[in-house]
């Protein structure tokens, strides 16, 4: 406790950095996964190729990716952009599948009913398909959020400063309290963002709130992925 | 008036769902297509709002070929009620009903007012307006489905086994209410069912279909019961059994009608001349 109180300023600064890097990557992953997931869902022949590619991305060791990306893109390895792009790619690996699976989960009779009463293609996607895929997409987003927040700590190894600093610095200087503070803050941050996403889900998908609604069963999975 | 002109539907897997079918469904009447599964009745219904495109032949509404109209616009001016109501699970009752007026360009407020009005028409209490479909009983969902079908005040209402999934008591209630509604609203209705009793109860014109949408008989319920076209129709409508095969039994108080099970169904009243 003593170490944390003495270094409150440092921890605060690192948390802000960490949150900024993760949040941008989570949002970018979410936004990009919508069209990509839709393509994977809509064009069956592309689906397995796309899911395999994005899935394969996840198997690339994060440290390796952070070293390769700068060579491909031309950013310096130590730039925040390098880390954010890498985290976005990992987010896509989870989210593209979540969006495609979510769209799959929409009852085809509901889709047909919407068409039969006069929803055009584009309108139906935004007003019917996407909201009904929402619970599955939300579940994916929660996994993405917690995994991104914990993964971001790797950035410190290539020189991008965030909460990961507490791990490396604590290890080098043998300050166990510093490492522990790092673990605790990262976990709290992940839990906080997870709660915020769940809340957003309740606001935007009020029908899932009801007693007979679905979407309450993903909590444990998301939280266990955080650690 | 809806007219099917020599429509044929060949599905990609080679099944002929509809084979050279022609029919006129007169305006402001209920035409019931009745047949067992595989008779192509739903396929025929879906041709009217272009959910299914005929392989050959065409459908006309009031003398206009529907292929000349954009499917989305056509569907918005045709009411559609389906089995299990087909409600959108993420919209409230009011929003489900208001969906079509909104698609047609009504303001949110006007569409909501219309939805509440229709809820009353179909016998739903207004306190259900903000519930979700999953919170309603099957019969209530079906009422919402009917309200939504009527929401844009269409001339034509297509009903695909709308009461097939509710229990017999609720079904009888909904059937009576549909008859009431039709008296006030005078829509041109095409109604699909596999239940011959439902067909005779609701239909002004009943079309009995066999595989491939082959017309076995077309006529009013009385015409068909009095003069079934062949033995198959006679068997299908059950003139030789149950409630439709009645014989006269003489009792001290006058003649009564008894069905094949021996249950007395009513008395025989002579016409007064």
PDB file of C-alpha atoms in Angstrom, chain A:
ATOM      1  CA  UNK A   1       0.000   0.000   0.000  1.00  0.00           C
ATOM      2  CA  UNK A   2       2.808   2.343   0.951  1.00  0.00           C
ATOM      3  CA  UNK A   3       4.431   2.172  -2.473  1.00  0.00           C
ATOM      4  CA  UNK A   4       1.161   2.943  -4.227  1.00  0.00           C
ATOM      5  CA  UNK A   5       0.465   5.990  -2.067  1.00  0.00           C
ATOM      6  CA  UNK A   6       3.982   7.338  -2.576  1.00  0.00           C
ATOM      7  CA  UNK A   7       3.691   6.967  -6.346  1.00  0.00           C
ATOM      8  CA  UNK A   8       0.079   7.933  -6.867  1.00  0.00           C
ATOM      9  CA  UNK A   9       1.018  10.480  -9.538  1.00  0.00           C
ATOM     10  CA  UNK A  10       3.012   7.975 -11.567  1.00  0.00           C
ATOM     11  CA  UNK A  11       0.316   5.291 -11.347  1.00  0.00           C
ATOM     12  CA  UNK A  12      -2.325   7.838 -12.362  1.00  0.00           C
ATOM     13  CA  UNK A  13      -0.348   8.969 -15.390  1.00  0.00           C
ATOM     14  CA  UNK A  14       0.362   5.410 -16.492  1.00  0.00           C
ATOM     15  CA  UNK A  15      -3.328   4.489 -16.061  1.00  0.00           C
ATOM     16  CA  UNK A  16      -4.395   7.371 -18.287  1.00  0.00           C
ATOM     17  CA  UNK A  17      -1.880   6.306 -20.970  1.00  0.00           C
ATOM     18  CA  UNK A  18      -2.953   2.710 -20.674  1.00  0.00           C
ATOM     19  CA  UNK A  19      -6.631   3.555 -20.893  1.00  0.00           C
ATOM     20  CA  UNK A  20      -6.112   5.775 -23.938  1.00  0.00           C
ATOM     21  CA  UNK A  21      -4.145   3.115 -25.815  1.00  0.00           C
ATOM     22  CA  UNK A  22      -6.595   0.312 -24.980  1.00  0.00           C
ATOM     23  CA  UNK A  23      -9.758   2.332 -25.550  1.00  0.00           C
ATOM     24  CA  UNK A  24      -8.700   3.455 -29.027  1.00  0.00           C
ATOM     25  CA  UNK A  25      -7.811  -0.119 -29.969  1.00  0.00           C
ATOM     26  CA  UNK A  26     -11.087  -1.531 -28.584  1.00  0.00           C
ATOM     27  CA  UNK A  27     -13.180   1.066 -30.402  1.00  0.00           C
ATOM     28  CA  UNK A  28     -11.248   0.685 -33.652  1.00  0.00           C
ATOM     29  CA  UNK A  29     -11.561  -3.086 -33.415  1.00  0.00           C
ATOM     30  CA  UNK A  30     -15.292  -2.800 -32.777  1.00  0.00           C
ATOM     31  CA  UNK A  31     -15.975  -0.337 -35.592  1.00  0.00           C
ATOM     32  CA  UNK A  32     -13.847  -2.222 -38.146  1.00  0.00           C
ATOM     33  CA  UNK A  33     -15.298  -5.581 -37.162  1.00  0.00           C
ATOM     34  CA  UNK A  34     -18.819  -4.524 -38.174  1.00  0.00           C
ATOM     35  CA  UNK A  35     -18.193  -4.320 -41.934  1.00  0.00           C
ATOM     36  CA  UNK A  36     -15.670  -7.180 -41.823  1.00  0.00           C
ATOM     37  CA  UNK A  37     -17.975  -9.404 -39.790  1.00  0.00           C
ATOM     38  CA  UNK A  38     -20.832  -8.549 -42.106  1.00  0.00           C
ATOM     39  CA  UNK A  39     -18.765  -9.510 -45.156  1.00  0.00           C
ATOM     40  CA  UNK A  40     -17.773 -12.798 -43.500  1.00  0.00           C
ATOM     41  CA  UNK A  41     -21.417 -13.481 -42.704  1.00  0.00           C
ATOM     42  CA  UNK A  42     -22.864 -12.357 -46.032  1.00  0.00           C
ATOM     43  CA  UNK A  43     -20.389 -14.049 -48.377  1.00  0.00           C
ATOM     44  CA  UNK A  44     -20.129 -17.646 -47.272  1.00  0.00           C
ATOM     45  CA  UNK A  45     -17.117 -18.403 -49.457  1.00  0.00           C
ATOM     46  CA  UNK A  46     -15.102 -15.625 -47.794  1.00  0.00           C
ATOM     47  CA  UNK A  47     -16.131 -16.597 -44.323  1.00  0.00           C
ATOM     48  CA  UNK A  48     -13.771 -19.451 -43.535  1.00  0.00           C
ATOM     49  CA  UNK A  49     -10.843 -17.619 -45.134  1.00  0.00           C
ATOM     50  CA  UNK A  50     -11.539 -14.445 -43.161  1.00  0.00           C
ATOM     51  CA  UNK A  51     -12.107 -16.187 -39.856  1.00  0.00           C
ATOM     52  CA  UNK A  52      -9.002 -18.317 -40.373  1.00  0.00           C
ATOM     53  CA  UNK A  53      -6.898 -15.229 -41.155  1.00  0.00           C
ATOM     54  CA  UNK A  54      -8.141 -13.202 -38.209  1.00  0.00           C
ATOM     55  CA  UNK A  55      -7.914 -16.253 -35.973  1.00  0.00           C
ATOM     56  CA  UNK A  56      -4.350 -16.889 -37.093  1.00  0.00           C
ATOM     57  CA  UNK A  57      -3.476 -13.312 -36.164  1.00  0.00           C
ATOM     58  CA  UNK A  58      -4.200 -14.211 -32.601  1.00  0.00           C
ATOM     59  CA  UNK A  59      -1.538 -16.908 -32.630  1.00  0.00           C
ATOM     60  CA  UNK A  60       1.223 -14.435 -33.558  1.00  0.00           C
ATOM     61  CA  UNK A  61       3.121 -13.741 -30.333  1.00  0.00           C
ATOM     62  CA  UNK A  62       2.419 -10.168 -29.308  1.00  0.00           C
ATOM     63  CA  UNK A  63       6.043  -9.246 -28.826  1.00  0.00           C
ATOM     64  CA  UNK A  64       6.883 -10.522 -32.313  1.00  0.00           C
ATOM     65  CA  UNK A  65       3.996  -8.571 -33.804  1.00  0.00           C
ATOM     66  CA  UNK A  66       5.163  -5.380 -32.089  1.00  0.00           C
ATOM     67  CA  UNK A  67       8.596  -5.849 -33.654  1.00  0.00           C
ATOM     68  CA  UNK A  68       7.355  -6.805 -37.135  1.00  0.00           C
ATOM     69  CA  UNK A  69       4.646  -4.137 -37.484  1.00  0.00           C
ATOM     70  CA  UNK A  70       7.013  -1.156 -37.455  1.00  0.00           C
ATOM     71  CA  UNK A  71       8.939  -2.728 -40.337  1.00  0.00           C
ATOM     72  CA  UNK A  72       5.743  -3.174 -42.357  1.00  0.00           C
ATOM     73  CA  UNK A  73       4.048   0.115 -41.540  1.00  0.00           C
ATOM     74  CA  UNK A  74       6.997   2.396 -40.990  1.00  0.00           C
ATOM     75  CA  UNK A  75       6.110   3.740 -37.563  1.00  0.00           C
ATOM     76  CA  UNK A  76       8.845   3.638 -34.979  1.00  0.00           C
ATOM     77  CA  UNK A  77       8.457   0.593 -32.707  1.00  0.00           C
ATOM     78  CA  UNK A  78       8.312   2.857 -29.665  1.00  0.00           C
ATOM     79  CA  UNK A  79       5.317   4.845 -30.944  1.00  0.00           C
ATOM     80  CA  UNK A  80       1.907   4.473 -29.395  1.00  0.00           C
ATOM     81  CA  UNK A  81       0.463   3.949 -32.882  1.00  0.00           C
ATOM     82  CA  UNK A  82       2.479   0.735 -33.199  1.00  0.00           C
ATOM     83  CA  UNK A  83       0.939  -0.685 -30.028  1.00  0.00           C
ATOM     84  CA  UNK A  84      -2.550   0.525 -30.879  1.00  0.00           C
ATOM     85  CA  UNK A  85      -2.447  -1.071 -34.343  1.00  0.00           C
ATOM     86  CA  UNK A  86      -1.245  -4.360 -32.880  1.00  0.00           C
ATOM     87  CA  UNK A  87      -3.986  -4.319 -30.229  1.00  0.00           C
ATOM     88  CA  UNK A  88      -6.576  -3.473 -32.903  1.00  0.00           C
ATOM     89  CA  UNK A  89      -5.498  -6.511 -34.919  1.00  0.00           C
ATOM     90  CA  UNK A  90      -5.943  -8.740 -31.881  1.00  0.00           C
ATOM     91  CA  UNK A  91      -9.318  -7.137 -31.213  1.00  0.00           C
ATOM     92  CA  UNK A  92     -10.349  -7.896 -34.786  1.00  0.00           C
ATOM     93  CA  UNK A  93      -9.398 -11.536 -34.306  1.00  0.00           C
ATOM     94  CA  UNK A  94     -12.107 -11.809 -31.658  1.00  0.00           C
ATOM     95  CA  UNK A  95     -14.634  -9.302 -32.949  1.00  0.00           C
ATOM     96  CA  UNK A  96     -14.946 -10.371 -36.594  1.00  0.00           C
ATOM     97  CA  UNK A  97     -15.985 -13.813 -35.456  1.00  0.00           C
ATOM     98  CA  UNK A  98     -18.313 -12.375 -32.810  1.00  0.00           C
ATOM     99  CA  UNK A  99     -20.067 -10.185 -35.391  1.00  0.00           C
ATOM    100  CA  UNK A 100     -20.383 -13.025 -37.916  1.00  0.00           C
ATOM    101  CA  UNK A 101     -21.664 -15.409 -35.237  1.00  0.00           C
ATOM    102  CA  UNK A 102     -24.000 -12.715 -33.940  1.00  0.00           C
ATOM    103  CA  UNK A 103     -25.530 -12.181 -37.365  1.00  0.00           C
ATOM    104  CA  UNK A 104     -25.825 -15.962 -37.713  1.00  0.00           C
ATOM    105  CA  UNK A 105     -27.744 -16.102 -34.460  1.00  0.00           C
ATOM    106  CA  UNK A 106     -30.532 -13.870 -35.774  1.00  0.00           C
ATOM    107  CA  UNK A 107     -33.610 -16.008 -36.285  1.00  0.00           C
ATOM    108  CA  UNK A 108     -34.211 -16.282 -40.028  1.00  0.00           C
ATOM    109  CA  UNK A 109     -37.967 -16.128 -39.509  1.00  0.00           C
ATOM    110  CA  UNK A 110     -37.573 -12.731 -37.833  1.00  0.00           C
ATOM    111  CA  UNK A 111     -35.422 -11.569 -40.734  1.00  0.00           C
ATOM    112  CA  UNK A 112     -38.067 -12.770 -43.180  1.00  0.00           C
ATOM    113  CA  UNK A 113     -40.823 -11.114 -41.192  1.00  0.00           C
ATOM    114  CA  UNK A 114     -38.942  -7.816 -41.343  1.00  0.00           C
ATOM    115  CA  UNK A 115     -38.530  -8.158 -45.097  1.00  0.00           C
ATOM    116  CA  UNK A 116     -42.193  -9.092 -45.520  1.00  0.00           C
ATOM    117  CA  UNK A 117     -43.445  -5.957 -43.779  1.00  0.00           C
ATOM    118  CA  UNK A 118     -41.285  -3.739 -45.961  1.00  0.00           C
ATOM    119  CA  UNK A 119     -37.809  -3.245 -44.524  1.00  0.00           C
ATOM    120  CA  UNK A 120     -35.318  -2.685 -47.356  1.00  0.00           C
ATOM    121  CA  UNK A 121     -31.916  -4.408 -47.196  1.00  0.00           C
ATOM    122  CA  UNK A 122     -29.809  -1.630 -45.638  1.00  0.00           C
ATOM    123  CA  UNK A 123     -32.481  -0.480 -43.263  1.00  0.00           C
ATOM    124  CA  UNK A 124     -33.143  -4.019 -42.137  1.00  0.00           C
ATOM    125  CA  UNK A 125     -29.452  -4.486 -41.326  1.00  0.00           C
ATOM    126  CA  UNK A 126     -29.304  -1.452 -39.028  1.00  0.00           C
ATOM    127  CA  UNK A 127     -32.785  -1.779 -37.520  1.00  0.00           C
ATOM    128  CA  UNK A 128     -33.168  -5.539 -37.205  1.00  0.00           C
ATOM    129  CA  UNK A 129     -30.076  -7.665 -37.921  1.00  0.00           C
ATOM    130  CA  UNK A 130     -27.523  -5.610 -36.021  1.00  0.00           C
ATOM    131  CA  UNK A 131     -29.585  -5.030 -32.848  1.00  0.00           C
ATOM    132  CA  UNK A 132     -30.539  -8.693 -32.690  1.00  0.00           C
ATOM    133  CA  UNK A 133     -26.897  -9.700 -33.160  1.00  0.00           C
ATOM    134  CA  UNK A 134     -26.165  -7.246 -30.336  1.00  0.00           C
ATOM    135  CA  UNK A 135     -25.980  -9.647 -27.382  1.00  0.00           C
ATOM    136  CA  UNK A 136     -23.444 -11.868 -29.183  1.00  0.00           C
ATOM    137  CA  UNK A 137     -21.440  -8.845 -30.326  1.00  0.00           C
ATOM    138  CA  UNK A 138     -21.523  -7.451 -26.802  1.00  0.00           C
ATOM    139  CA  UNK A 139     -20.189 -10.741 -25.422  1.00  0.00           C
ATOM    140  CA  UNK A 140     -17.326 -10.559 -27.938  1.00  0.00           C
ATOM    141  CA  UNK A 141     -16.674  -6.937 -27.045  1.00  0.00           C
ATOM    142  CA  UNK A 142     -16.344  -7.790 -23.373  1.00  0.00           C
ATOM    143  CA  UNK A 143     -13.748 -10.471 -24.069  1.00  0.00           C
ATOM    144  CA  UNK A 144     -11.988  -8.070 -26.415  1.00  0.00           C
ATOM    145  CA  UNK A 145     -11.956  -5.282 -23.846  1.00  0.00           C
ATOM    146  CA  UNK A 146     -10.460  -7.276 -20.999  1.00  0.00           C
ATOM    147  CA  UNK A 147      -7.927  -9.044 -23.208  1.00  0.00           C
ATOM    148  CA  UNK A 148      -6.853  -5.770 -24.830  1.00  0.00           C
ATOM    149  CA  UNK A 149      -6.342  -4.091 -21.470  1.00  0.00           C
ATOM    150  CA  UNK A 150      -4.161  -6.900 -20.170  1.00  0.00           C
ATOM    151  CA  UNK A 151      -2.342  -7.372 -23.478  1.00  0.00           C
ATOM    152  CA  UNK A 152      -1.466  -3.678 -23.717  1.00  0.00           C
ATOM    153  CA  UNK A 153       1.104  -4.115 -20.921  1.00  0.00           C
ATOM    154  CA  UNK A 154       3.376  -5.842 -23.451  1.00  0.00           C
ATOM    155  CA  UNK A 155       3.899  -2.417 -25.025  1.00  0.00           C
ATOM    156  CA  UNK A 156       6.496  -1.567 -22.403  1.00  0.00           C
ATOM    157  CA  UNK A 157       8.833  -4.214 -23.860  1.00  0.00           C
ATOM    158  CA  UNK A 158       9.181  -2.196 -27.063  1.00  0.00           C
ATOM    159  CA  UNK A 159       9.213   1.093 -25.240  1.00  0.00           C
ATOM    160  CA  UNK A 160       5.580   2.211 -25.236  1.00  0.00           C
ATOM    161  CA  UNK A 161       4.871   3.449 -21.742  1.00  0.00           C
ATOM    162  CA  UNK A 162       1.772   2.306 -19.900  1.00  0.00           C
ATOM    163  CA  UNK A 163       0.903   0.253 -16.805  1.00  0.00           C
ATOM    164  CA  UNK A 164       3.303  -2.417 -18.057  1.00  0.00           C
ATOM    165  CA  UNK A 165       6.041  -0.118 -16.803  1.00  0.00           C
ATOM    166  CA  UNK A 166       5.150  -1.138 -13.250  1.00  0.00           C
ATOM    167  CA  UNK A 167       5.929  -4.768 -14.145  1.00  0.00           C
ATOM    168  CA  UNK A 168       9.319  -4.205 -15.792  1.00  0.00           C
ATOM    169  CA  UNK A 169      10.450  -1.483 -13.427  1.00  0.00           C
ATOM    170  CA  UNK A 170       9.246  -3.434 -10.398  1.00  0.00           C
ATOM    171  CA  UNK A 171      11.039  -6.565 -11.554  1.00  0.00           C
ATOM    172  CA  UNK A 172      14.298  -4.793 -12.359  1.00  0.00           C
ATOM    173  CA  UNK A 173      14.332  -2.976  -9.039  1.00  0.00           C
ATOM    174  CA  UNK A 174      12.876  -5.907  -7.140  1.00  0.00           C
ATOM    175  CA  UNK A 175       9.979  -3.855  -5.772  1.00  0.00           C
ATOM    176  CA  UNK A 176       7.282  -6.524  -5.369  1.00  0.00           C
ATOM    177  CA  UNK A 177       4.711  -3.943  -4.282  1.00  0.00           C
ATOM    178  CA  UNK A 178       5.125  -2.105  -7.602  1.00  0.00           C
ATOM    179  CA  UNK A 179       4.418  -5.282  -9.591  1.00  0.00           C
ATOM    180  CA  UNK A 180       1.415  -6.046  -7.433  1.00  0.00           C
ATOM    181  CA  UNK A 181       0.055  -2.539  -7.845  1.00  0.00           C
ATOM    182  CA  UNK A 182       0.422  -3.022 -11.600  1.00  0.00           C
ATOM    183  CA  UNK A 183      -1.558  -6.263 -11.502  1.00  0.00           C
ATOM    184  CA  UNK A 184      -4.276  -4.770  -9.329  1.00  0.00           C
ATOM    185  CA  UNK A 185      -4.672  -1.599 -11.388  1.00  0.00           C
ATOM    186  CA  UNK A 186      -4.787  -3.497 -14.699  1.00  0.00           C
ATOM    187  CA  UNK A 187      -7.416  -5.853 -13.286  1.00  0.00           C
ATOM    188  CA  UNK A 188      -9.499  -3.010 -11.867  1.00  0.00           C
ATOM    189  CA  UNK A 189      -9.297  -1.167 -15.163  1.00  0.00           C
ATOM    190  CA  UNK A 190     -10.461  -4.286 -17.021  1.00  0.00           C
ATOM    191  CA  UNK A 191     -13.350  -4.801 -14.621  1.00  0.00           C
ATOM    192  CA  UNK A 192     -14.357  -1.151 -14.870  1.00  0.00           C
ATOM    193  CA  UNK A 193     -14.420  -1.161 -18.663  1.00  0.00           C
ATOM    194  CA  UNK A 194     -16.285  -4.475 -18.638  1.00  0.00           C
ATOM    195  CA  UNK A 195     -18.968  -2.979 -16.359  1.00  0.00           C
ATOM    196  CA  UNK A 196     -19.247   0.068 -18.603  1.00  0.00           C
ATOM    197  CA  UNK A 197     -19.778  -2.147 -21.647  1.00  0.00           C
ATOM    198  CA  UNK A 198     -22.456  -4.147 -19.829  1.00  0.00           C
ATOM    199  CA  UNK A 199     -24.185  -0.921 -18.822  1.00  0.00           C
ATOM    200  CA  UNK A 200     -24.027   0.370 -22.384  1.00  0.00           C
ATOM    201  CA  UNK A 201     -25.567  -2.924 -23.488  1.00  0.00           C
ATOM    202  CA  UNK A 202     -28.473  -2.452 -21.090  1.00  0.00           C
ATOM    203  CA  UNK A 203     -29.055   1.066 -22.337  1.00  0.00           C
ATOM    204  CA  UNK A 204     -28.887   0.223 -26.045  1.00  0.00           C
ATOM    205  CA  UNK A 205     -30.557  -3.194 -25.857  1.00  0.00           C
ATOM    206  CA  UNK A 206     -33.340  -2.730 -23.315  1.00  0.00           C
ATOM    207  CA  UNK A 207     -35.143  -5.871 -24.437  1.00  0.00           C
ATOM    208  CA  UNK A 208     -32.303  -8.054 -23.097  1.00  0.00           C
ATOM    209  CA  UNK A 209     -32.893  -6.627 -19.616  1.00  0.00           C
ATOM    210  CA  UNK A 210     -36.220  -8.381 -19.250  1.00  0.00           C
ATOM    211  CA  UNK A 211     -36.595 -11.537 -17.190  1.00  0.00           C
ATOM    212  CA  UNK A 212     -36.832 -13.750 -20.251  1.00  0.00           C
ATOM    213  CA  UNK A 213     -34.034 -11.926 -22.070  1.00  0.00           C
ATOM    214  CA  UNK A 214     -30.716 -13.483 -22.963  1.00  0.00           C
ATOM    215  CA  UNK A 215     -27.192 -12.138 -22.549  1.00  0.00           C
ATOM    216  CA  UNK A 216     -26.652 -12.565 -18.824  1.00  0.00           C
ATOM    217  CA  UNK A 217     -24.544 -15.672 -19.220  1.00  0.00           C
ATOM    218  CA  UNK A 218     -21.348 -14.129 -20.585  1.00  0.00           C
ATOM    219  CA  UNK A 219     -20.138 -12.397 -17.463  1.00  0.00           C
ATOM    220  CA  UNK A 220     -18.033 -15.144 -15.962  1.00  0.00           C
ATOM    221  CA  UNK A 221     -16.285 -15.925 -19.245  1.00  0.00           C
ATOM    222  CA  UNK A 222     -15.352 -12.296 -19.805  1.00  0.00           C
ATOM    223  CA  UNK A 223     -14.039 -11.754 -16.305  1.00  0.00           C
ATOM    224  CA  UNK A 224     -11.934 -14.901 -16.238  1.00  0.00           C
ATOM    225  CA  UNK A 225     -10.316 -13.786 -19.490  1.00  0.00           C
ATOM    226  CA  UNK A 226      -9.239 -10.589 -17.759  1.00  0.00           C
ATOM    227  CA  UNK A 227      -6.653 -12.234 -15.574  1.00  0.00           C
TER     228      UNK A 227
END
